[in-house]
Coordinates of N, CA and C in Angstrom, one line a residue:
X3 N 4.4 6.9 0.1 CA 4.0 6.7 -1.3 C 5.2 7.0 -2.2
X4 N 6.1 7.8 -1.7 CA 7.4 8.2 -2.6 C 7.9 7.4 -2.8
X5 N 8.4 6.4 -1.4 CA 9.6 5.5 -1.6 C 8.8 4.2 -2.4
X6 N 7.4 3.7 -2.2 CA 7.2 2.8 -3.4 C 7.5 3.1 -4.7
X7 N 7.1 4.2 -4.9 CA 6.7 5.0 -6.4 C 8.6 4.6 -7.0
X8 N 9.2 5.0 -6.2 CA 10.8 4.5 -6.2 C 11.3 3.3 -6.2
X9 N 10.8 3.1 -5.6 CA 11.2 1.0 -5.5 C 10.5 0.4 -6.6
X10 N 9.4 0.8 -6.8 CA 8.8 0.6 -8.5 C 9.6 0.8 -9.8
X11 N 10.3 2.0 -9.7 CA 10.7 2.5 -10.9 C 11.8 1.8 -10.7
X12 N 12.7 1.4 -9.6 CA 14.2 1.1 -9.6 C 13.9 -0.2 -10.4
X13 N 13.1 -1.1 -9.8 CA 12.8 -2.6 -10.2 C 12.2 -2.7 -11.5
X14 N 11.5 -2.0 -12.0 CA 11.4 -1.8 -13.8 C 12.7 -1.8 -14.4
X15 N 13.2 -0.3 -14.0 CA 14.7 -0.5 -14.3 C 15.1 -1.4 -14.6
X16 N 15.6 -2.0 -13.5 CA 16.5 -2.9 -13.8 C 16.4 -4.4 -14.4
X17 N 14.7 -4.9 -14.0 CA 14.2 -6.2 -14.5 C 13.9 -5.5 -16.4
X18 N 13.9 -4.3 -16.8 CA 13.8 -4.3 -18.0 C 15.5 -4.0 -18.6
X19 N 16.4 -3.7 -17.5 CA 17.5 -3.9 -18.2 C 18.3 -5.4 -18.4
X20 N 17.8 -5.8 -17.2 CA 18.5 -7.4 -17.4 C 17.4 -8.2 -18.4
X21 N 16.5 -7.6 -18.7 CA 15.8 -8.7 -19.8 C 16.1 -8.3 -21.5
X22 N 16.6 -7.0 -21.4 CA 17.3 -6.1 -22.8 C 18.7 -6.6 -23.1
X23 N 19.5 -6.7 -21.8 CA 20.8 -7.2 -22.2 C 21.1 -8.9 -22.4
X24 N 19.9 -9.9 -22.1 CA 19.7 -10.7 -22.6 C 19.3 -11.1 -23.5
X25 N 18.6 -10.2 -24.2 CA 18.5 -10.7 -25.7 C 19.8 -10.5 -26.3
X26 N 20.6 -11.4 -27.0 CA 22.2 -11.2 -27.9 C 21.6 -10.2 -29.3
X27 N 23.0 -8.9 -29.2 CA 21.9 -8.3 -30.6 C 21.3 -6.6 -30.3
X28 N 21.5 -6.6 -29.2 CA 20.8 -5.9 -28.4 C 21.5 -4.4 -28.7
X29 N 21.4 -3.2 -29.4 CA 22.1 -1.9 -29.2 C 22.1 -1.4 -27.7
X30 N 22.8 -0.6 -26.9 CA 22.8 -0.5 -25.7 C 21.8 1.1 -26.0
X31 N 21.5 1.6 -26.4 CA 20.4 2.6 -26.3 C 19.2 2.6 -26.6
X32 N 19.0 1.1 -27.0 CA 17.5 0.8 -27.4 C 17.5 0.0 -25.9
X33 N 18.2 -0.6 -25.6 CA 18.3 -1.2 -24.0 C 18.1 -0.4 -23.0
X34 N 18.9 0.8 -23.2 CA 18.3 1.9 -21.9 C 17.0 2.5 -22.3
X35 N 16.6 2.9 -23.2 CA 15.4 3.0 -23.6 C 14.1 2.1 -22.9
X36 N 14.5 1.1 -23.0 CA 13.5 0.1 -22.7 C 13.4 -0.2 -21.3
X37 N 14.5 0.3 -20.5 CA 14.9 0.2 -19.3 C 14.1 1.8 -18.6
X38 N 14.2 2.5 -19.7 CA 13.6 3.7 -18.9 C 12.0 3.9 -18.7
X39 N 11.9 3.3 -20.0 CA 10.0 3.2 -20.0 C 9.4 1.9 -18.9
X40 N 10.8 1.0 -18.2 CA 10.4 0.0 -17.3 C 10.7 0.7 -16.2
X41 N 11.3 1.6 -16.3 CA 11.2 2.4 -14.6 C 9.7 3.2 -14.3
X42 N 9.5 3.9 -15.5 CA 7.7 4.2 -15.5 C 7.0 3.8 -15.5
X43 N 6.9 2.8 -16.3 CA 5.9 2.1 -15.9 C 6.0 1.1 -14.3
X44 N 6.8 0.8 -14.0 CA 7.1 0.3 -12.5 C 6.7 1.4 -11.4
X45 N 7.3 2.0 -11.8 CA 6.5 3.4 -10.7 C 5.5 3.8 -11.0
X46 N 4.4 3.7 -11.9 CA 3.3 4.2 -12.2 C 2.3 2.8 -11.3
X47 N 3.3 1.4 -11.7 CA 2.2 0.2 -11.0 C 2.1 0.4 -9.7
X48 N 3.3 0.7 -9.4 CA 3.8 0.9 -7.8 C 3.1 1.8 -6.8
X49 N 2.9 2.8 -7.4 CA 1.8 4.1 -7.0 C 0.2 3.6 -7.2
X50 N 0.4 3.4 -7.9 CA -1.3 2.7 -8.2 C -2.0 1.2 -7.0
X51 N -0.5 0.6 -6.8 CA -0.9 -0.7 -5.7 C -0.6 0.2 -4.3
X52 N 0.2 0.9 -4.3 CA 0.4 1.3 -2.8 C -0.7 2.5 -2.4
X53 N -1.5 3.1 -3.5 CA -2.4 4.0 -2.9 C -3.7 2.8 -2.9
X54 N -4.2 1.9 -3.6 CA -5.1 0.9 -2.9 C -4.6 0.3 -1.4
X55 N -3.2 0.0 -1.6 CA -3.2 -0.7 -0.6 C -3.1 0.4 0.9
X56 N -3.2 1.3 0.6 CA -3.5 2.5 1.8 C -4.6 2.6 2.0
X57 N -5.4 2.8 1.3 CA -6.9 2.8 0.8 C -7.7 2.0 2.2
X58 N -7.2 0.5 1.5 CA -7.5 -0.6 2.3 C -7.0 -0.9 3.6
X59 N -5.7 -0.1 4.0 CA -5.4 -0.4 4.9 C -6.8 0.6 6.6
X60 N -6.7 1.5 6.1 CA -7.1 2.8 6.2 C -9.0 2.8 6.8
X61 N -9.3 1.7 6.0 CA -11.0 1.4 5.7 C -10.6 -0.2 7.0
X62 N -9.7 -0.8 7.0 CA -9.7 -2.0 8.0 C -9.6 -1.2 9.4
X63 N -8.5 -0.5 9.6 CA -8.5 0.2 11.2 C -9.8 1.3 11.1
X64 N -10.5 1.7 10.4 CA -11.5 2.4 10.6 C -12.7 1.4 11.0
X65 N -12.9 0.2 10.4 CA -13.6 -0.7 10.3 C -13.4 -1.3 11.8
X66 N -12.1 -1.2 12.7 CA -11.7 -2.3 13.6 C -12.0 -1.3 14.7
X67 N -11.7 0.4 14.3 CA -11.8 1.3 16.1 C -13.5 0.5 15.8
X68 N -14.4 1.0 15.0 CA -16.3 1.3 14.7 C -16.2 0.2 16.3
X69 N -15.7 -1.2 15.7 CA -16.1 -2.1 16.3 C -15.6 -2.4 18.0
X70 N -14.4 -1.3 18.3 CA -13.8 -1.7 19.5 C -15.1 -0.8 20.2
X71 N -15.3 0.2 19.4 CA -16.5 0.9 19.9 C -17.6 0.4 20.3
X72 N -18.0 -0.2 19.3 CA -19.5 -1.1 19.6 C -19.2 -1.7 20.7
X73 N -18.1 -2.4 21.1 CA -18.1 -3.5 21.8 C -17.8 -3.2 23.2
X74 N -17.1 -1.8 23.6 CA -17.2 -0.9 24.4 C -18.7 -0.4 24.8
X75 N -19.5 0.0 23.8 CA -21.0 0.3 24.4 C -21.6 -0.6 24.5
X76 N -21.4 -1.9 24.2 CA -22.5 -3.2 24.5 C -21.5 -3.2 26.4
X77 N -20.1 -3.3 26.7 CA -20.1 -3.8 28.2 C -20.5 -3.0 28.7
X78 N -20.6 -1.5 28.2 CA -21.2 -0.6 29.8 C -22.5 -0.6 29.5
X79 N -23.1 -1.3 28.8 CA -24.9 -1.4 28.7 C -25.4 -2.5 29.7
X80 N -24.0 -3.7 29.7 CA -24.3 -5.0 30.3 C -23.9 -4.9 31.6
X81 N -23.1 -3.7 32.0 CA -22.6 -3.4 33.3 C -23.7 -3.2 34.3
X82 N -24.0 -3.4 35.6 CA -24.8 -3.1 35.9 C -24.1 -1.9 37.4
X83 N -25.1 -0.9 37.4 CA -24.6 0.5 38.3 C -24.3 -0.6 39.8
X84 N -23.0 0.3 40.3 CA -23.0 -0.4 41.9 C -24.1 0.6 42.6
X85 N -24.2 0.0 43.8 CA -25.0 0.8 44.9 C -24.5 1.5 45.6
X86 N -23.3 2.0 45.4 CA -22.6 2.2 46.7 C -23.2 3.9 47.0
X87 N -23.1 4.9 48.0 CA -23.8 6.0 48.5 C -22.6 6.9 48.6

C-alpha cells in the first residue's frame, strides 16, 4: 500500500509540474506549489484505488477457495466407497 501511495504522489508531482511549467508566465513557487498539492492528492487517489483494489482482490480468491471447496465436496459425494476388506 506504501509503494502505491508513492507512485501516486511521485506522478502528481510531476504530471502537475510539467503541466505548471507549461503554462509561459508561470512563477516557479506557485509551480511547486501546485506540484506539491499534485503529489497529495496523487497519493491520496492512489491509496484509495489500491485499498479497493485489495478489497477486491481479496473477496475474488475468497470467492474462488468457497468454490474449489464446493467442488471438492460434490466429487467425494459422487465418489463411490471401494469394497475392498
Amino acid at each position: 500500500m506504501k509503494q502505491l501511495m508513492l507512485i501516486g504522489g511521485l506522478t502528481g508531482f510531476v504530471l502537475a509540474l510539467l503541466l505548471g511549467l507549461a503554462v509561459p508566465g508561470r512563477a516557479m513557487p506557485s509551480v511547486f506549489l501546485q506540484s506539491c498539492v499534485g503529489a497529495l492528492v496523487g497519493g491520496w487517489l492512489m491509496r484509495w484505488w489500491g485499498t479497493l483494489w485489495y478489497r477486491s482482490l481479496a473477496q475474488a480468491l475468497l470467492e474462488r477457495r468457497k468454490a474449489e471447496i464446493q467442488a471438492e465436496i460434490q466429487r467425494q459425494a459422487t465418489v463411490k466407497p471401494s469394497n475392498r476388506i
